[in-house]
Short mmCIF file of C-alpha atoms and ligand atoms in Angstrom, two decimals:
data_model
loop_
_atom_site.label_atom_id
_atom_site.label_comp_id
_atom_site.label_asym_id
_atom_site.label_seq_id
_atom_site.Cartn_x
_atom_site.Cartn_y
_atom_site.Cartn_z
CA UNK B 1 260.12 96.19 51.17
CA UNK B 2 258.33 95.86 47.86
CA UNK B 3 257.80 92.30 47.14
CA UNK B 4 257.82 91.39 43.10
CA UNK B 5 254.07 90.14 43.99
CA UNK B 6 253.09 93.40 45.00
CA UNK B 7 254.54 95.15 41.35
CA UNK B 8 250.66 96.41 39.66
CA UNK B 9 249.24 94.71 36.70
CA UNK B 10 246.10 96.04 35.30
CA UNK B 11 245.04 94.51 32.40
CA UNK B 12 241.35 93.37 31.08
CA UNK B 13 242.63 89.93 31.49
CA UNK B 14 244.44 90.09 34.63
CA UNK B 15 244.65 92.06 37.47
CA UNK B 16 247.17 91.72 39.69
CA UNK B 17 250.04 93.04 43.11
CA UNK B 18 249.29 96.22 45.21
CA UNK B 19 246.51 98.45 43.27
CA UNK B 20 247.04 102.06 43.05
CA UNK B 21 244.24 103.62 41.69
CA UNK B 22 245.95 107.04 41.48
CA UNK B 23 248.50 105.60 39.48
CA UNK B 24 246.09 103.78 37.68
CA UNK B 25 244.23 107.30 36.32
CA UNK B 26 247.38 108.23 35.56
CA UNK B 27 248.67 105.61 33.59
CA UNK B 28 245.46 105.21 31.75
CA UNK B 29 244.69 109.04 31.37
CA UNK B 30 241.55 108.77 32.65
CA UNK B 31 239.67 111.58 35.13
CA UNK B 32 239.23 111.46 38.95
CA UNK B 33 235.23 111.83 39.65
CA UNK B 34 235.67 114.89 42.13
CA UNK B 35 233.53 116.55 44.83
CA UNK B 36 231.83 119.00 41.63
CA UNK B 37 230.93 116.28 39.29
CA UNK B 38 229.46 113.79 42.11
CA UNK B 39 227.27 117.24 42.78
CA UNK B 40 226.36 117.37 39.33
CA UNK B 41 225.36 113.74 38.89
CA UNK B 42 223.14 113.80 42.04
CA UNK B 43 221.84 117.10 40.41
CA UNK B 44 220.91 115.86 37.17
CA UNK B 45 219.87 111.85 38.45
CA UNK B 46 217.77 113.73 41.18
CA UNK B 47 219.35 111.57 43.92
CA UNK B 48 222.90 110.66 45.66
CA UNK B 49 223.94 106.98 45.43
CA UNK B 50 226.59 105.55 48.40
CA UNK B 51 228.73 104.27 45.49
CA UNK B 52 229.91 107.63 44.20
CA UNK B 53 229.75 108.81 48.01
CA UNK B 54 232.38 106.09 49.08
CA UNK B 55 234.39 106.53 45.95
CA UNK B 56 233.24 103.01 44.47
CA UNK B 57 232.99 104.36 41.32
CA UNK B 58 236.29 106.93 41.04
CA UNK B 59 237.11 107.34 37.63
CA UNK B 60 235.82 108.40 34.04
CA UNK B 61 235.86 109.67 30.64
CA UNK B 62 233.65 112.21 29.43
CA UNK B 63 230.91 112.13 31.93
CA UNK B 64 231.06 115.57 31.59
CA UNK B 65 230.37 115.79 27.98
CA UNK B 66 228.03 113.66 28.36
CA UNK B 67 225.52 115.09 31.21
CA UNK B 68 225.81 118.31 28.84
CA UNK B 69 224.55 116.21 26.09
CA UNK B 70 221.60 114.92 28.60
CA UNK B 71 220.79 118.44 29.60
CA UNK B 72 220.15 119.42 26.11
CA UNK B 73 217.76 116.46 25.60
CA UNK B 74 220.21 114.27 24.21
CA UNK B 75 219.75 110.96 26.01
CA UNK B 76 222.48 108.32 26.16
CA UNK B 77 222.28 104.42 26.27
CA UNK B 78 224.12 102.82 29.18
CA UNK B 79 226.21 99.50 28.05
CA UNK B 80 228.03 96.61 30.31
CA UNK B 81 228.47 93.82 30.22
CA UNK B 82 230.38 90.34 31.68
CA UNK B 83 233.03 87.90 30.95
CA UNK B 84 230.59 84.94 31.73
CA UNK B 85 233.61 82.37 32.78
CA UNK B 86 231.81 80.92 35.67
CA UNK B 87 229.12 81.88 38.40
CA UNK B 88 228.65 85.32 39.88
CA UNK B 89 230.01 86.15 43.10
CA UNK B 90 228.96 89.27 45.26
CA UNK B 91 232.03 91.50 43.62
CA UNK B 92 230.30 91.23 39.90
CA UNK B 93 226.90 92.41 41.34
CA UNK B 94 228.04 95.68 42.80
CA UNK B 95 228.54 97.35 39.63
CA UNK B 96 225.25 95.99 38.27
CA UNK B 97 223.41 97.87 41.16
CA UNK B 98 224.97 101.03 40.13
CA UNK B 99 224.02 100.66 36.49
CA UNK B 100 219.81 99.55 37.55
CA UNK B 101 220.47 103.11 39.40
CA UNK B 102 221.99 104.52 36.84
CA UNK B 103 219.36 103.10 34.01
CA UNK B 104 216.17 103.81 36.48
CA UNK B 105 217.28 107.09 37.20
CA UNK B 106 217.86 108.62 33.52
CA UNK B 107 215.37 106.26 32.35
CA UNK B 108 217.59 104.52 29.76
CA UNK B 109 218.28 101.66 28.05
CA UNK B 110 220.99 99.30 28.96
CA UNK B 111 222.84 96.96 26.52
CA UNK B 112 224.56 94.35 28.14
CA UNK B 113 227.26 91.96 26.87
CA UNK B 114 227.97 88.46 27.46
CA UNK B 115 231.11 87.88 26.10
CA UNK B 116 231.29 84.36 25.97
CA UNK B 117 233.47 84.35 22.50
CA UNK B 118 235.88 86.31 24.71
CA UNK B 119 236.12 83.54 27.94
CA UNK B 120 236.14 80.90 25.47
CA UNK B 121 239.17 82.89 23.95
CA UNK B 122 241.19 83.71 26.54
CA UNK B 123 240.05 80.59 29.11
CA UNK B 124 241.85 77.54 28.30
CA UNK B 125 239.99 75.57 30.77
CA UNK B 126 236.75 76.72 29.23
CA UNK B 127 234.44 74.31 26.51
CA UNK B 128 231.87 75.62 24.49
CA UNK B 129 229.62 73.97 26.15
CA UNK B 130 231.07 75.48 29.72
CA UNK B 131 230.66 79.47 27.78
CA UNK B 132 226.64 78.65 26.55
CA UNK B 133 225.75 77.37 30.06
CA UNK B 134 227.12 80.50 31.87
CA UNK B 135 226.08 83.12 29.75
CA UNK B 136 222.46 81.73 30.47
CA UNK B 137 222.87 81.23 34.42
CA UNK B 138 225.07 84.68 34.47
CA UNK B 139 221.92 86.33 32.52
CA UNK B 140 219.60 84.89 34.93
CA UNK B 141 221.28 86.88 38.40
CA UNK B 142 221.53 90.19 36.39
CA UNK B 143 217.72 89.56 36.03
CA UNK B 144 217.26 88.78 39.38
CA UNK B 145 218.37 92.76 40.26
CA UNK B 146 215.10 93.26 38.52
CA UNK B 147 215.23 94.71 35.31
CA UNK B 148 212.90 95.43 32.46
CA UNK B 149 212.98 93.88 29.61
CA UNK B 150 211.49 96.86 27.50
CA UNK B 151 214.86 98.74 27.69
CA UNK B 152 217.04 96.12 28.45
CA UNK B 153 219.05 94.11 25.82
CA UNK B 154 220.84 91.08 26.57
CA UNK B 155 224.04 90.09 23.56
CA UNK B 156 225.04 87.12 23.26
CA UNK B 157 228.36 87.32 21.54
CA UNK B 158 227.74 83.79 19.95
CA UNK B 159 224.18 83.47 19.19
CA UNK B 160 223.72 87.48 18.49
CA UNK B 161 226.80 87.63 16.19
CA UNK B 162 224.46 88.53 12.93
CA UNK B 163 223.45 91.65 15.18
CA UNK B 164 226.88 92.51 15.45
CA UNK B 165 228.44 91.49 12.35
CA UNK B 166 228.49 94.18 9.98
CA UNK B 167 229.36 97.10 13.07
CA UNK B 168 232.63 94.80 14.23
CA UNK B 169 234.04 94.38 10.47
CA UNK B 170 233.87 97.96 10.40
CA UNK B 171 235.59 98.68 13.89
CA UNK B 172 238.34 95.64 12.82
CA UNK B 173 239.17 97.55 9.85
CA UNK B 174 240.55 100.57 11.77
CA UNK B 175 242.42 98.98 14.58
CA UNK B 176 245.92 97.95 13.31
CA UNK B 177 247.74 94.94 14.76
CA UNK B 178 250.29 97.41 16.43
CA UNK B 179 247.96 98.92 18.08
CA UNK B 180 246.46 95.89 19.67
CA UNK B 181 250.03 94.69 20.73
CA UNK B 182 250.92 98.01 22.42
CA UNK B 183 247.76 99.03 23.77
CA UNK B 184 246.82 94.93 25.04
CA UNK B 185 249.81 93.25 24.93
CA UNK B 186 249.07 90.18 22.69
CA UNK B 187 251.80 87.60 22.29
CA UNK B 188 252.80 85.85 19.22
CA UNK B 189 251.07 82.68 20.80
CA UNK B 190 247.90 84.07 21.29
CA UNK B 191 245.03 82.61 19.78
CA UNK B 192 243.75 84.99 16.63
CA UNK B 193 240.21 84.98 18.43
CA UNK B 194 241.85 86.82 21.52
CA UNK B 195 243.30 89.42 18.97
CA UNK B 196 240.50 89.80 17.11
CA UNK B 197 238.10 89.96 20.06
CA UNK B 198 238.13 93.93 21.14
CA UNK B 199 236.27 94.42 17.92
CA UNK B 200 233.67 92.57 19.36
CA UNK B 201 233.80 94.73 22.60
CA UNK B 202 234.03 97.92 21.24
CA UNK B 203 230.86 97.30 18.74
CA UNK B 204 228.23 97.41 21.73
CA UNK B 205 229.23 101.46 21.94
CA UNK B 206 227.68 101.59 18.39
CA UNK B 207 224.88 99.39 18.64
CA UNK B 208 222.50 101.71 19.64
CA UNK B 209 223.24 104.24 17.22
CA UNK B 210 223.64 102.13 14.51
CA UNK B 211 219.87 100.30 14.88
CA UNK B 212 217.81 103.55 15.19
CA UNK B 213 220.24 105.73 12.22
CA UNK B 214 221.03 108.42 14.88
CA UNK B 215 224.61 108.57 16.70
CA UNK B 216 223.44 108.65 20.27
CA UNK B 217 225.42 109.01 23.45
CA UNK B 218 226.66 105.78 25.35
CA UNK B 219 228.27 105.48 28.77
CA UNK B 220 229.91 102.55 29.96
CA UNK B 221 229.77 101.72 33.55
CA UNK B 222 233.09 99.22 33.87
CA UNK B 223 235.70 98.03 36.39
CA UNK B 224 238.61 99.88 35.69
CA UNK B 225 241.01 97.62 33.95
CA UNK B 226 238.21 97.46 30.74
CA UNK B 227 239.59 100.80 30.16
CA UNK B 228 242.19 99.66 27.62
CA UNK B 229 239.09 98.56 25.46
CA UNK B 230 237.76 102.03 25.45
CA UNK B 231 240.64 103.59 24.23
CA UNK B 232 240.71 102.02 20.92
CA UNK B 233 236.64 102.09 21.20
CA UNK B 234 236.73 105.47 21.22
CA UNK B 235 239.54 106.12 18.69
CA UNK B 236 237.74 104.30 16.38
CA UNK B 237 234.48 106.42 16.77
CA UNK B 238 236.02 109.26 15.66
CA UNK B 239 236.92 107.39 12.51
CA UNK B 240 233.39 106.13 12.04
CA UNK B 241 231.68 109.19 12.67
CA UNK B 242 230.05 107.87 16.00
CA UNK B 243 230.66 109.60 19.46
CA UNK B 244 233.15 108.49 21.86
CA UNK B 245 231.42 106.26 24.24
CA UNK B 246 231.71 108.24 28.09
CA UNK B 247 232.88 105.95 30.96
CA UNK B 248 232.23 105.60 34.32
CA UNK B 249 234.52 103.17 36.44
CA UNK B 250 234.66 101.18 39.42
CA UNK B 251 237.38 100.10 42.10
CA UNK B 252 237.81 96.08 42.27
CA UNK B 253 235.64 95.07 44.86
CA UNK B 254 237.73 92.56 47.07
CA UNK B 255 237.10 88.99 48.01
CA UNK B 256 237.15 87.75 51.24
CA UNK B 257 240.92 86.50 51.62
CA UNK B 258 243.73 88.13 52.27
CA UNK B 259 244.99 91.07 50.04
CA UNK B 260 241.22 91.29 48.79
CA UNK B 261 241.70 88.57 46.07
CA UNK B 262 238.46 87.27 44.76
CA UNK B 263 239.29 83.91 42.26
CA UNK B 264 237.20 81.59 40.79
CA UNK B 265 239.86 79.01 41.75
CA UNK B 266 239.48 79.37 45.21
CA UNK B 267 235.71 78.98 46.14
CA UNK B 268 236.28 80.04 49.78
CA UNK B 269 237.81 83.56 48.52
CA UNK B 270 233.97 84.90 46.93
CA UNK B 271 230.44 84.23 48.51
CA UNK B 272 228.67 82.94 44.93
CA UNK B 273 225.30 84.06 44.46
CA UNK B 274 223.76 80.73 44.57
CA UNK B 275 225.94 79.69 47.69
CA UNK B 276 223.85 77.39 50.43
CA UNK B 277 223.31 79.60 53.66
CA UNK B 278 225.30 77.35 55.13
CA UNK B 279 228.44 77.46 52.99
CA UNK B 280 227.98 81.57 52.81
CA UNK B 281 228.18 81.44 56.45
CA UNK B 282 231.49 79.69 56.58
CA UNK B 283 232.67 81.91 54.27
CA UNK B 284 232.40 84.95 56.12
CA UNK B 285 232.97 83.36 59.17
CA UNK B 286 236.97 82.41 58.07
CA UNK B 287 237.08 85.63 56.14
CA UNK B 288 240.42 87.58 56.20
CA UNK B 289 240.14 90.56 58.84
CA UNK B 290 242.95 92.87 59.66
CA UNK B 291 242.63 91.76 63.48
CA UNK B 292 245.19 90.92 66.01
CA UNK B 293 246.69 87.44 66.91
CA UNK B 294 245.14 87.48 70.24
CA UNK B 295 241.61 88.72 71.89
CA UNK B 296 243.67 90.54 74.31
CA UNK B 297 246.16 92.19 72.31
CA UNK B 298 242.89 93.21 70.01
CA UNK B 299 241.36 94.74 73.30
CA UNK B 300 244.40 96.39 73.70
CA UNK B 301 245.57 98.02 70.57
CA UNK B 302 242.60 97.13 68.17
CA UNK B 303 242.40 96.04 65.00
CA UNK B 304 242.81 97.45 61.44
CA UNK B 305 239.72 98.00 58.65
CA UNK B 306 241.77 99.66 56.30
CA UNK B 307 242.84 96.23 55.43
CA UNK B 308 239.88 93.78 56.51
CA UNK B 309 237.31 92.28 53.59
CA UNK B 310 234.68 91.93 55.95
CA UNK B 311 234.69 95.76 56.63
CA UNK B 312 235.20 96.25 52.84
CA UNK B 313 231.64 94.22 52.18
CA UNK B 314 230.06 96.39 54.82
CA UNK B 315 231.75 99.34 53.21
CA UNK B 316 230.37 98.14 49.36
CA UNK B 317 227.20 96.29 50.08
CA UNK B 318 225.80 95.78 53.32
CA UNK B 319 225.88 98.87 55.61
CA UNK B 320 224.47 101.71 53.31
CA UNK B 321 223.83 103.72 56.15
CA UNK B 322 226.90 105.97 57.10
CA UNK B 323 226.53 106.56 60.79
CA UNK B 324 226.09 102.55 61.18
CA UNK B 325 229.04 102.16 59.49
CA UNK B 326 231.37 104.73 61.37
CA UNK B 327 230.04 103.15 64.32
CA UNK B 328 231.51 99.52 63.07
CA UNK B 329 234.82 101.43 62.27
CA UNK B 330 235.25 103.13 65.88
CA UNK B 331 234.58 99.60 67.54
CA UNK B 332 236.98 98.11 65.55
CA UNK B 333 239.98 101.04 65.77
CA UNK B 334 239.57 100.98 69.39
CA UNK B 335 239.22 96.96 69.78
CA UNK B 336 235.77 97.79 71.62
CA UNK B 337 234.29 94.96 69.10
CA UNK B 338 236.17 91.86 68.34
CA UNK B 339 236.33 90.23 64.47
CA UNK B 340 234.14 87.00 65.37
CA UNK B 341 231.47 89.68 67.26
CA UNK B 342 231.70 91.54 63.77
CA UNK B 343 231.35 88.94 61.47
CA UNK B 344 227.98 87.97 63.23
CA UNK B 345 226.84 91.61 61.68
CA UNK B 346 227.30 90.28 58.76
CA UNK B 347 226.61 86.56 58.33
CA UNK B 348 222.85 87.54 58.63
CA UNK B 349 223.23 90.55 56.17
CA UNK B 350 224.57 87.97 53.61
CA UNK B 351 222.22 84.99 54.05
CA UNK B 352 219.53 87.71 53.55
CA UNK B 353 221.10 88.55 50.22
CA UNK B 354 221.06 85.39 48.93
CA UNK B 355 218.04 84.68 50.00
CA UNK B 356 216.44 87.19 48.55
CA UNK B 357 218.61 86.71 45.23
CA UNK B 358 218.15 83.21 44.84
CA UNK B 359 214.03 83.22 45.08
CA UNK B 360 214.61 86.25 42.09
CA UNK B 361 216.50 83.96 40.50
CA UNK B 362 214.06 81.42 40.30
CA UNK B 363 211.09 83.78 39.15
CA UNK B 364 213.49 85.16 36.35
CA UNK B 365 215.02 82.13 35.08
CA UNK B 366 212.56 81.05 32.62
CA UNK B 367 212.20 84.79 31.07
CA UNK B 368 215.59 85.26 29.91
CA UNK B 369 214.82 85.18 26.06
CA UNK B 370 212.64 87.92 26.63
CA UNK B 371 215.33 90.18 27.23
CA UNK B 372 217.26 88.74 23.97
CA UNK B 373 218.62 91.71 21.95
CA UNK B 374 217.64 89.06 18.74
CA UNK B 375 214.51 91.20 18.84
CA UNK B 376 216.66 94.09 17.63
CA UNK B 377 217.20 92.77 14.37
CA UNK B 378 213.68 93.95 13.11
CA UNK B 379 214.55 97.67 14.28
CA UNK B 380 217.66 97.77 12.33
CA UNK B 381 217.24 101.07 10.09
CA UNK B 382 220.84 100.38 8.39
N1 LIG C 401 235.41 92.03 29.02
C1 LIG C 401 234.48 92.04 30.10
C2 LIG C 401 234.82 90.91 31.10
O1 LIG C 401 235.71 90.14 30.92
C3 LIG C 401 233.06 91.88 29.67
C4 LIG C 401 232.54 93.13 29.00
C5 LIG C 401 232.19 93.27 27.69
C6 LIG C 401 232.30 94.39 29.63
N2 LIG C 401 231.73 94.53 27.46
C7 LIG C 401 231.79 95.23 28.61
C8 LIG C 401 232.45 94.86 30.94
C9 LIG C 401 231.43 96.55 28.91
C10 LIG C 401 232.12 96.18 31.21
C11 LIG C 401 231.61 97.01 30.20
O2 LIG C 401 234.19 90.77 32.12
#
């Protein structure tokens, strides 16, 4: 029976229940990525990526339009960005691979947003002082995917706002107060930042164009529930005279307790990408896993992936290759391979990770004002 916990809420600021992602495209009128555009993307990029292969990424607006645009020799900018309301976990980097792919392979820049105006906002919890510090430590593990800071722009909301200024008084002036109610559901008690603040989101579609005087492309590579943002982004562009900004959108990816959940409130549900090798390993090691009470009812009847995080991090991170990965599947339908035998697959894949992360992390984190977009101000052309 459908428990009231399950009911769907998608929402920028919360996402919650049983998530449907058909219903989802539905609801927000976005477009499936089928079998002919994934063709057309590997086409055009000049190589496949496992994230559009496993349906990571599921979802868009425009992509379409704008590979037609590319074709022509009409490049686009890519822009994302993150909420920074406290450390990264695992989940947040996924996407961020996909856009290094994404910005490598149609040699592009990316704009990225730290919305620390926004967490301040809507994060009661959250000081100033809290926003400033993870903005810079968030910064520092995009870095540490290795990035370049020729054509990659970092905005801070806060310290950046005179690069933003002018573009987001313009957006505010064409989104009514109805429309932010219906389309984001403000309350009366809401804080006027929070209603103000999808100004400041939708401005980074602009940016680009609005620095170098020619309306240029932009796709946004976002978790689905952003997608609210980009409908008023994109129905103010046509009242601007800018171009829609494309999307391109992502499943959640799940934590590692049960249902998928990933909180900052629970440290044991997310493996944090400066997490001791120690405390990663206990992490995985009292994951959730969709096996059996007993070893010998698990021999017996085996155990389910469909619902298991540790098969959904093999599935988004750590098994890239696809044969490997059936492989882990079959052992686990048939109850071949037990969860504790499974888990030891991956406790060395993670610790790896991190390792890996955190010594990038340390070679990046005294260059992050290199990638400030401040620099932009002296290409400005308005
Ligand atoms: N609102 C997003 C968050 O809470 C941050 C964000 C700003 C973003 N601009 C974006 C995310 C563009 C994706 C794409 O995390």
């Amino acid at each position: 029976m459908a428990d009231k916990n399950d009911e769907m809420i998608v929402t920028p600021w919360e996402v919650r229940g049983k998530i449907d992602y058909d219903r989802l495209i539905e609801l927000f009128g976005t477009q499936r990525i089928d079998q002919k555009l994934k063709e057309r993307i590997y086409r055009v990029a000049g190589e496949k990526h496992m994230y559009l292969e496993r349906d990571l990424f599921f979802s868009h607006r425009d992509l379409d339009w704008l590979l037609d645009e590319y074709e022509k020799g009409d490049k686009f900018v890519i822009y994302t960005g993150r909420g920074p309301s406290g450390p990264v976990h695992i989940g947040h980097i996924v996407p961020w691979i996909f856009t290094k792919w994404l910005q490598k392979r149609f040699k592009t820049r990316l704009y990225f947003q730290l919305t620390n105006d926004e967490k301040f906002w809507f994060n009661e919890e959250l000081t100033i002082e809290d926003v400033h510090r993870f903005t810079r430590e968030n910064a520092i593990d995009l870095l540490a995917l290795g990035f370049e800071p020729e054509n990659t722009f970092l905005v801070d909301d806060i310290k950046d706002i005179s690069l933003l200024y002018e573009i987001a008084v313009r957006v505010a002036k064409k989104v009514t107060f109805s429309t932010a109610k219906a389309v984001f559901g403000f309350e009366n008690s809401m804080n006027i930042g929070g209603i103000w603040y999808p100004a400041m989101q939708a401005v980074l579609a602009f940016l680009h164009s609005e620095i170098t005087g020619t309306n240029t492309p932009c796709l946004i590579p976002c978790a689905i529930d952003q997608d609210p943002h980009w409908r008023v982004t994109r129905d103010v562009a046509d009242k601007l005279g800018y171009y829609k900004p494309a999307s391109i959108q992502n499943r959640f990816v799940p934590g590692l307790a049960e249902g998928g959940k990933m909180s900052a409130s629970d440290p044991m549900s997310a493996i944090f990408m400066t997490d001791k090798p120690k405390l990663a390993k206990k992490k995985v090691m009292n994951a959730f896993t969709g096996g059996r009470s007993t070893a010998e009812e698990q021999r017996r009847l085996g155990a389910n992936p469909d619902i298991c995080s540790v098969f959904k991090y093999y599935n988004f991170i750590f098994v890239p290759d696809n044969k490997e990965l059936a492989d882990i599947e079959r052992k686990c339908r048939s109850g071949e391979m037990l969860c504790g035998e499974c888990k030891q697959i991956l406790v060395p894949r993670v610790l790896d990770f991190l390792e890996r992360h955190q010594s990038a992390r340390e070679e990046v984190k005294d260059r992050v004002d290199e990638f400030s977009a401040s620099r932009l101000m002296d290409e400005i052309k308005r």
